[in-house]
GROMACS .gro file of C-alpha atoms in nm:
model
  335
    1MET     CA    1  -1.495  -0.014  -1.735
    2LYS     CA    2  -1.349  -0.325  -1.677
    3VAL     CA    3  -1.064  -0.453  -1.457
    4PHE     CA    4  -0.796  -0.769  -1.371
    5LEU     CA    5  -0.717  -0.801  -1.052
    6SER     CA    6  -0.401  -0.964  -0.987
    7GLY     CA    7  -0.409  -1.092  -0.613
    8PHE     CA    8  -0.712  -1.286  -0.446
    9GLY     CA    9  -0.612  -1.209  -0.087
   10ASN     CA   10  -0.776  -1.009   0.159
   11VAL     CA   11  -0.723  -0.695  -0.008
   12GLY     CA   12  -0.853  -0.788  -0.285
   13GLN     CA   13  -1.145  -1.003  -0.213
   14GLY     CA   14  -1.185  -0.695  -0.042
   15PHE     CA   15  -1.144  -0.459  -0.309
   16MET     CA   16  -1.426  -0.669  -0.509
   17GLU     CA   17  -1.681  -0.670  -0.222
   18THR     CA   18  -1.668  -0.341  -0.194
   19THR     CA   19  -1.768  -0.282  -0.541
   20VAL     CA   20  -2.051  -0.539  -0.486
   21ILE     CA   21  -2.147  -0.339  -0.185
   22LYS     CA   22  -2.127  -0.006  -0.350
   23LYS     CA   23  -2.216  -0.114  -0.644
   24ASP     CA   24  -2.461   0.138  -0.755
   25LEU     CA   25  -2.242   0.441  -0.585
   26ILE     CA   26  -1.963   0.345  -0.821
   27THR     CA   27  -2.141   0.337  -1.133
   28LYS     CA   28  -2.193   0.645  -1.021
   29LEU     CA   29  -1.922   0.820  -0.916
   30VAL     CA   30  -1.733   0.636  -1.245
   31GLY     CA   31  -2.000   0.672  -1.532
   32GLU     CA   32  -2.029   0.305  -1.587
   33GLU     CA   33  -2.016  -0.021  -1.455
   34VAL     CA   34  -1.699  -0.184  -1.346
   35THR     CA   35  -1.646  -0.564  -1.384
   36PHE     CA   36  -1.385  -0.778  -1.414
   37ALA     CA   37  -1.297  -0.969  -1.659
   38GLY     CA   38  -1.023  -1.163  -1.448
   39VAL     CA   39  -0.902  -1.252  -1.104
   40VAL     CA   40  -0.550  -1.491  -1.089
   41ASP     CA   41  -0.507  -1.582  -0.714
   42SER     CA   42  -0.129  -1.785  -0.668
   43THR     CA   43  -0.239  -2.092  -0.804
   44THR     CA   44  -0.607  -2.083  -0.981
   45TYR     CA   45  -0.744  -1.801  -1.230
   46TYR     CA   46  -1.111  -1.709  -1.327
   47ALA     CA   47  -1.143  -1.506  -1.652
   48ASP     CA   48  -1.429  -1.478  -1.860
   49PRO     CA   49  -1.454  -1.309  -2.170
   50ARG     CA   50  -1.809  -1.146  -2.076
   51GLU     CA   51  -1.791  -1.089  -1.674
   52VAL     CA   52  -1.658  -1.240  -1.388
   53CYS     CA   53  -1.907  -1.360  -1.150
   54SER     CA   54  -1.785  -1.144  -0.835
   55PHE     CA   55  -2.047  -1.403  -0.603
   56CYS     CA   56  -1.873  -1.673  -0.754
   57ALA     CA   57  -1.512  -1.609  -0.729
   58LEU     CA   58  -1.542  -1.497  -0.381
   59GLY     CA   59  -1.735  -1.810  -0.234
   60ASN     CA   60  -1.513  -2.044  -0.444
   61LYS     CA   61  -1.254  -1.887  -0.281
   62ALA     CA   62  -1.442  -1.854   0.139
   63SER     CA   63  -1.575  -2.221   0.040
   64THR     CA   64  -1.246  -2.373  -0.140
   65GLY     CA   65  -0.893  -2.124  -0.052
   66LYS     CA   66  -0.891  -2.050  -0.446
   67VAL     CA   67  -1.044  -1.806  -0.657
   68GLY     CA   68  -1.159  -2.037  -1.007
   69HIS     CA   69  -1.109  -2.349  -1.095
   70SER     CA   70  -0.809  -2.308  -1.365
   71ALA     CA   71  -0.528  -2.395  -1.201
   72ARG     CA   72  -0.234  -2.179  -1.288
   73GLY     CA   73   0.041  -2.461  -1.387
   74GLY     CA   74   0.264  -2.330  -1.528
   75LYS     CA   75   0.079  -1.982  -1.671
   76SER     CA   76   0.223  -1.667  -1.552
   77VAL     CA   77  -0.017  -1.373  -1.474
   78ILE     CA   78   0.083  -1.169  -1.753
   79ASP     CA   79  -0.003  -1.511  -1.985
   80ILE     CA   80  -0.373  -1.476  -1.838
   81MET     CA   81  -0.389  -1.091  -1.885
   82SER     CA   82  -0.267  -1.134  -2.260
   83GLU     CA   83  -0.558  -1.380  -2.318
   84CYS     CA   84  -0.856  -1.117  -2.174
   85GLU     CA   85  -0.932  -0.757  -2.251
   86PHE     CA   86  -0.925  -0.501  -1.975
   87ASP     CA   87  -0.920  -0.187  -1.959
   88VAL     CA   88  -0.773  -0.121  -1.549
   89LEU     CA   89  -0.496  -0.373  -1.369
   90ILE     CA   90  -0.532  -0.336  -1.007
   91GLU     CA   91  -0.211  -0.556  -0.830
   92THR     CA   92  -0.232  -0.617  -0.517
   93GLY     CA   93   0.066  -0.938  -0.474
   94PRO     CA   94   0.290  -1.038  -0.212
   95THR     CA   95   0.528  -0.769  -0.155
   96ASN     CA   96   0.882  -0.844  -0.332
   97VAL     CA   97   1.197  -0.552  -0.213
   98ASP     CA   98   1.450  -0.793  -0.359
   99ASP     CA   99   1.369  -0.774  -0.725
  100GLY     CA  100   0.945  -0.696  -0.739
  101GLY     CA  101   0.870  -0.992  -0.787
  102GLU     CA  102   0.589  -1.124  -1.017
  103GLY     CA  103   0.406  -0.797  -1.002
  104LEU     CA  104   0.672  -0.521  -1.073
  105ALA     CA  105   0.654  -0.762  -1.486
  106ASN     CA  106   0.271  -0.751  -1.429
  107ILE     CA  107   0.255  -0.345  -1.367
  108ARG     CA  108   0.523  -0.336  -1.695
  109TRP     CA  109   0.347  -0.569  -1.920
  110ALA     CA  110   0.059  -0.377  -1.836
  111LEU     CA  111   0.158   0.019  -1.885
  112GLU     CA  112   0.360  -0.161  -2.201
  113HIS     CA  113   0.015  -0.247  -2.289
  114GLY     CA  114  -0.163   0.070  -2.334
  115LYS     CA  115  -0.297  -0.048  -1.936
  116ASP     CA  116  -0.376   0.205  -1.655
  117VAL     CA  117  -0.265   0.023  -1.302
  118ILE     CA  118  -0.332   0.057  -0.971
  119THR     CA  119  -0.094  -0.091  -0.712
  120VAL     CA  120  -0.084  -0.139  -0.344
  121ASN     CA  121   0.253  -0.375  -0.373
  122LYS     CA  122   0.491  -0.189  -0.304
  123GLY     CA  123   0.813  -0.355  -0.396
  124PRO     CA  124   0.787  -0.219  -0.775
  125LEU     CA  125   0.739   0.104  -0.640
  126ALA     CA  126   1.015   0.130  -0.423
  127LEU     CA  127   1.256  -0.043  -0.665
  128ASP     CA  128   1.181   0.097  -1.004
  129PHE     CA  129   0.909   0.366  -0.976
  130ALA     CA  130   1.118   0.573  -1.232
  131ASN     CA  131   1.094   0.364  -1.523
  132LEU     CA  132   0.681   0.270  -1.429
  133ARG     CA  133   0.643   0.627  -1.427
  134LYS     CA  134   0.818   0.677  -1.802
  135LEU     CA  135   0.626   0.388  -1.898
  136ALA     CA  136   0.279   0.498  -1.829
  137GLU     CA  137   0.416   0.860  -2.020
  138GLU     CA  138   0.512   0.681  -2.338
  139HIS     CA  139   0.212   0.467  -2.363
  140GLY     CA  140  -0.013   0.698  -2.221
  141CYS     CA  141  -0.158   0.571  -1.886
  142ILE     CA  142  -0.276   0.631  -1.577
  143LEU     CA  143  -0.027   0.502  -1.210
  144ARG     CA  144  -0.196   0.477  -0.901
  145TYR     CA  145  -0.143   0.374  -0.603
  146GLU     CA  146  -0.285   0.543  -0.339
  147GLY     CA  147  -0.326   0.266  -0.085
  148SER     CA  148   0.040   0.140  -0.093
  149VAL     CA  149   0.177   0.414   0.147
  150GLY     CA  150  -0.103   0.440   0.533
  151GLY     CA  151  -0.383   0.224   0.349
  152ALA     CA  152  -0.731   0.415   0.416
  153MET     CA  153  -0.436   0.724   0.527
  154PRO     CA  154  -0.460   0.993   0.239
  155ILE     CA  155  -0.160   1.072   0.210
  156ILE     CA  156  -0.021   1.069  -0.167
  157ASN     CA  157  -0.320   1.227  -0.305
  158LEU     CA  158  -0.339   1.458  -0.027
  159CYS     CA  159   0.035   1.589  -0.093
  160ASN     CA  160  -0.036   1.597  -0.471
  161ASP     CA  161  -0.353   1.743  -0.469
  162SER     CA  162  -0.548   1.876  -0.223
  163LEU     CA  163  -0.140   2.077  -0.115
  164ALA     CA  164  -0.033   2.164  -0.487
  165GLY     CA  165   0.003   2.555  -0.361
  166VAL     CA  166   0.266   2.508  -0.111
  167ARG     CA  167   0.605   2.411  -0.063
  168ILE     CA  168   0.603   2.053   0.150
  169LYS     CA  169   0.899   2.086   0.322
  170SER     CA  170   0.954   1.680   0.504
  171ILE     CA  171   0.725   1.394   0.602
  172GLN     CA  172   0.730   1.243   0.904
  173GLY     CA  173   0.530   0.961   0.948
  174ILE     CA  174   0.437   0.609   1.170
  175PHE     CA  175   0.383   0.327   0.844
  176ASN     CA  176   0.331   0.079   0.975
  177GLY     CA  177   0.104  -0.040   1.247
  178THR     CA  178   0.291  -0.394   1.364
  179CYS     CA  179   0.540  -0.215   1.489
  180ASN     CA  180   0.324   0.053   1.621
  181TYR     CA  181   0.116  -0.211   1.869
  182VAL     CA  182   0.466  -0.384   1.948
  183LEU     CA  183   0.596  -0.099   2.101
  184SER     CA  184   0.288   0.050   2.234
  185ARG     CA  185   0.254  -0.304   2.435
  186MET     CA  186   0.639  -0.248   2.510
  187ASP     CA  187   0.504   0.113   2.645
  188SER     CA  188   0.299  -0.121   2.940
  189GLY     CA  189   0.579  -0.352   3.033
  190LEU     CA  190   0.538  -0.642   2.814
  191PRO     CA  191   0.890  -0.701   2.674
  192LEU     CA  192   0.946  -0.722   2.264
  193GLU     CA  193   0.927  -1.107   2.241
  194GLN     CA  194   0.622  -1.111   2.484
  195ALA     CA  195   0.477  -0.792   2.291
  196LEU     CA  196   0.546  -0.947   1.942
  197LYS     CA  197   0.376  -1.299   2.012
  198GLU     CA  198   0.008  -1.077   2.135
  199ALA     CA  199   0.057  -0.914   1.710
  200GLN     CA  200   0.077  -1.235   1.583
  201GLN     CA  201  -0.162  -1.383   1.786
  202LEU     CA  202  -0.381  -1.117   1.711
  203GLY     CA  203  -0.308  -1.114   1.322
  204TYR     CA  204  -0.111  -0.776   1.323
  205ALA     CA  205   0.201  -0.965   1.272
  206GLU     CA  206   0.285  -1.270   1.046
  207THR     CA  207   0.439  -1.553   1.097
  208ASP     CA  208   0.809  -1.390   0.969
  209PRO     CA  209   0.770  -1.075   1.098
  210THR     CA  210   1.091  -0.962   0.988
  211TYR     CA  211   0.984  -0.711   0.743
  212ASP     CA  212   0.803  -0.524   0.943
  213ILE     CA  213   1.024  -0.537   1.263
  214GLU     CA  214   1.372  -0.446   1.065
  215GLY     CA  215   1.206  -0.163   0.887
  216TYR     CA  216   1.206  -0.271   0.579
  217ASP     CA  217   0.800  -0.223   0.567
  218THR     CA  218   0.855   0.153   0.626
  219ALA     CA  219   1.116   0.187   0.426
  220SER     CA  220   0.983   0.093   0.118
  221LYS     CA  221   0.747   0.337   0.183
  222VAL     CA  222   0.941   0.635   0.270
  223VAL     CA  223   1.109   0.541  -0.087
  224ILE     CA  224   0.786   0.605  -0.247
  225LEU     CA  225   0.632   0.953  -0.100
  226ALA     CA  226   1.038   1.065  -0.186
  227ASN     CA  227   0.933   1.002  -0.511
  228SER     CA  228   0.607   1.080  -0.531
  229VAL     CA  229   0.616   1.350  -0.330
  230PHE     CA  230   0.947   1.527  -0.405
  231GLY     CA  231   1.017   1.392  -0.719
  232ARG     CA  232   1.344   1.225  -0.668
  233ASP     CA  233   1.450   0.979  -0.801
  234VAL     CA  234   1.517   0.649  -0.571
  235THR     CA  235   1.555   0.307  -0.475
  236PHE     CA  236   1.505   0.107  -0.130
  237LYS     CA  237   1.882   0.066  -0.110
  238ASP     CA  238   1.875   0.449  -0.084
  239VAL     CA  239   1.750   0.383   0.239
  240SER     CA  240   1.901   0.416   0.611
  241VAL     CA  241   1.726   0.118   0.776
  242CYS     CA  242   1.750   0.084   1.155
  243GLY     CA  243   1.418  -0.175   1.305
  244ILE     CA  244   1.300  -0.176   1.675
  245SER     CA  245   1.485  -0.533   1.690
  246SER     CA  246   1.720  -0.399   1.918
  247VAL     CA  247   1.447  -0.181   2.127
  248THR     CA  248   1.502  -0.305   2.499
  249GLU     CA  249   1.270  -0.305   2.759
  250GLU     CA  250   1.485  -0.114   2.974
  251ALA     CA  251   1.501   0.182   2.690
  252VAL     CA  252   1.138   0.210   2.675
  253ALA     CA  253   1.182   0.255   3.023
  254MET     CA  254   1.397   0.534   3.073
  255ALA     CA  255   1.228   0.686   2.806
  256ALA     CA  256   0.909   0.715   3.023
  257GLU     CA  257   1.038   0.883   3.255
  258GLU     CA  258   1.105   1.137   3.020
  259ASN     CA  259   0.791   1.172   2.996
  260MET     CA  260   0.850   0.981   2.606
  261VAL     CA  261   0.753   0.697   2.419
  262ILE     CA  262   0.948   0.528   2.135
  263ARG     CA  263   0.848   0.487   1.839
  264LEU     CA  264   0.930   0.374   1.499
  265ILE     CA  265   0.986   0.681   1.218
  266GLY     CA  266   1.038   0.707   0.857
  267GLU     CA  267   1.170   1.089   0.775
  268VAL     CA  268   1.149   1.184   0.373
  269SER     CA  269   1.272   1.573   0.268
  270ASN     CA  270   1.482   1.651  -0.015
  271THR     CA  271   1.790   1.516   0.151
  272LYS     CA  272   1.623   1.277   0.385
  273LEU     CA  273   1.564   0.864   0.407
  274GLU     CA  274   1.527   0.761   0.712
  275VAL     CA  275   1.366   0.484   0.968
  276SER     CA  276   1.462   0.412   1.321
  277PRO     CA  277   1.318   0.447   1.632
  278ARG     CA  278   1.312   0.745   1.763
  279LEU     CA  279   1.213   0.954   2.110
  280ILE     CA  280   0.884   1.079   2.077
  281PRO     CA  281   0.751   1.358   2.321
  282LYS     CA  282   0.441   1.234   2.534
  283GLY     CA  283   0.177   1.424   2.337
  284HIS     CA  284   0.326   1.475   2.010
  285PRO     CA  285   0.129   1.361   1.687
  286LEU     CA  286   0.360   1.099   1.607
  287SER     CA  287   0.298   0.975   2.001
  288LEU     CA  288   0.065   0.793   1.909
  289SER     CA  289  -0.052   0.457   1.966
  290GLY     CA  290  -0.176   0.085   1.849
  291THR     CA  291  -0.217   0.024   1.511
  292LEU     CA  292  -0.350   0.348   1.347
  293ASN     CA  293  -0.027   0.518   1.088
  294THR     CA  294   0.001   0.885   1.117
  295ALA     CA  295   0.186   1.116   0.879
  296LEU     CA  296   0.322   1.464   1.025
  297ILE     CA  297   0.334   1.689   0.715
  298GLU     CA  298   0.530   1.980   0.760
  299THR     CA  299   0.447   2.288   0.417
  300ASP     CA  300   0.624   2.610   0.388
  301PHE     CA  301   0.243   2.825   0.391
  302SER     CA  302   0.005   2.607   0.592
  303GLY     CA  303   0.216   2.484   0.856
  304PRO     CA  304   0.225   2.181   0.994
  305ILE     CA  305  -0.060   1.950   0.897
  306THR     CA  306  -0.119   1.581   1.065
  307VAL     CA  307  -0.317   1.273   0.869
  308THR     CA  308  -0.420   0.939   1.081
  309GLY     CA  309  -0.567   0.647   0.935
  310ARG     CA  310  -0.577   0.281   0.903
  311GLY     CA  311  -0.258   0.182   0.741
  312ALA     CA  312  -0.382  -0.185   0.636
  313GLY     CA  313  -0.705  -0.455   0.639
  314ARG     CA  314  -0.962  -0.525   0.392
  315LYS     CA  315  -1.157  -0.319   0.327
  316GLU     CA  316  -0.982  -0.033   0.465
  317THR     CA  317  -0.651  -0.053   0.140
  318ALA     CA  318  -0.994  -0.128  -0.068
  319SER     CA  319  -1.096   0.189  -0.029
  320ALA     CA  320  -0.759   0.347  -0.137
  321ILE     CA  321  -0.818   0.108  -0.423
  322LEU     CA  322  -1.163   0.305  -0.544
  323SER     CA  323  -1.056   0.571  -0.503
  324ASP     CA  324  -0.775   0.523  -0.731
  325LEU     CA  325  -1.012   0.370  -0.960
  326ILE     CA  326  -1.245   0.703  -0.947
  327ALA     CA  327  -0.999   0.911  -1.005
  328ILE     CA  328  -0.865   0.732  -1.385
  329ALA     CA  329  -1.257   0.702  -1.464
  330ARG     CA  330  -1.231   1.113  -1.415
  331GLN     CA  331  -0.921   1.181  -1.607
  332ARG     CA  332  -1.047   0.963  -1.911
  333LYS     CA  333  -1.312   1.167  -1.980
  334SER     CA  334  -1.175   1.512  -1.888
  335ALA     CA  335  -0.906   1.446  -2.148
   0.00000   0.00000   0.00000
């Protein structure tokens, strides 16, 4: 199985490292060796008609900050993909919720050319899910995206596979570790600005944290869940979004007096698409502190089911990509 890897940041590198560390197990589970036909970062690329050397790609990135010696110049990822023979595109590029960015174009091209796709890039799924799923069906491709919501926290496959026999009534969750860390620190008396600065120093928040703090990241994940689990046809613009920038120390203190905490909750059902700070009783599954993600799944027959895990991270998200890759291999073999 030949893979083309678009994006070589933390997640892309983490996935390649995983294929090296778990090579024998992956070969056994996939049924054949997984190799890389090409790898692209923001400025360079590394492609080989035989096989990209994972050690070389990782070594190049560590020593020079670039995956390869070939500058992209004016070449798009599509230009480079068109020169390679591969089976699966893994798209880990930066999220763009305005127009989907290069990631959306890459996924469309791959599906149109009969390539299976795994993506953790939320933008394309939040903006064009229905069309991407239609493209996959029309061209006999498989589109998977477990790592796009909750990182290592298994939720999409849990809902669609393990809970296939029940009706899911709603999903409420903490889907952004940055916001949860900030709100958790505010529980200790820190003002939002100081808690955010601490999160940035620890690497939990970006230099520009707007995408997280204003709730846009959570909203993207709510859309993906709405479309993939509830079968809805919605986009990012359909979500009612309110982030945590307006949460004050006074509000947090008042919540504590009532034995409650404030958490940024994303909720999705057949009728609801909402992201907002909410009062949560202490001890409730959604009162979780720290950077973990958690989801409370309400079902008709199975009752409430709670799943918790690391919502981001190099190795954690790589594990979700790997689970999708193994699932594609098994589906192809059983077809």
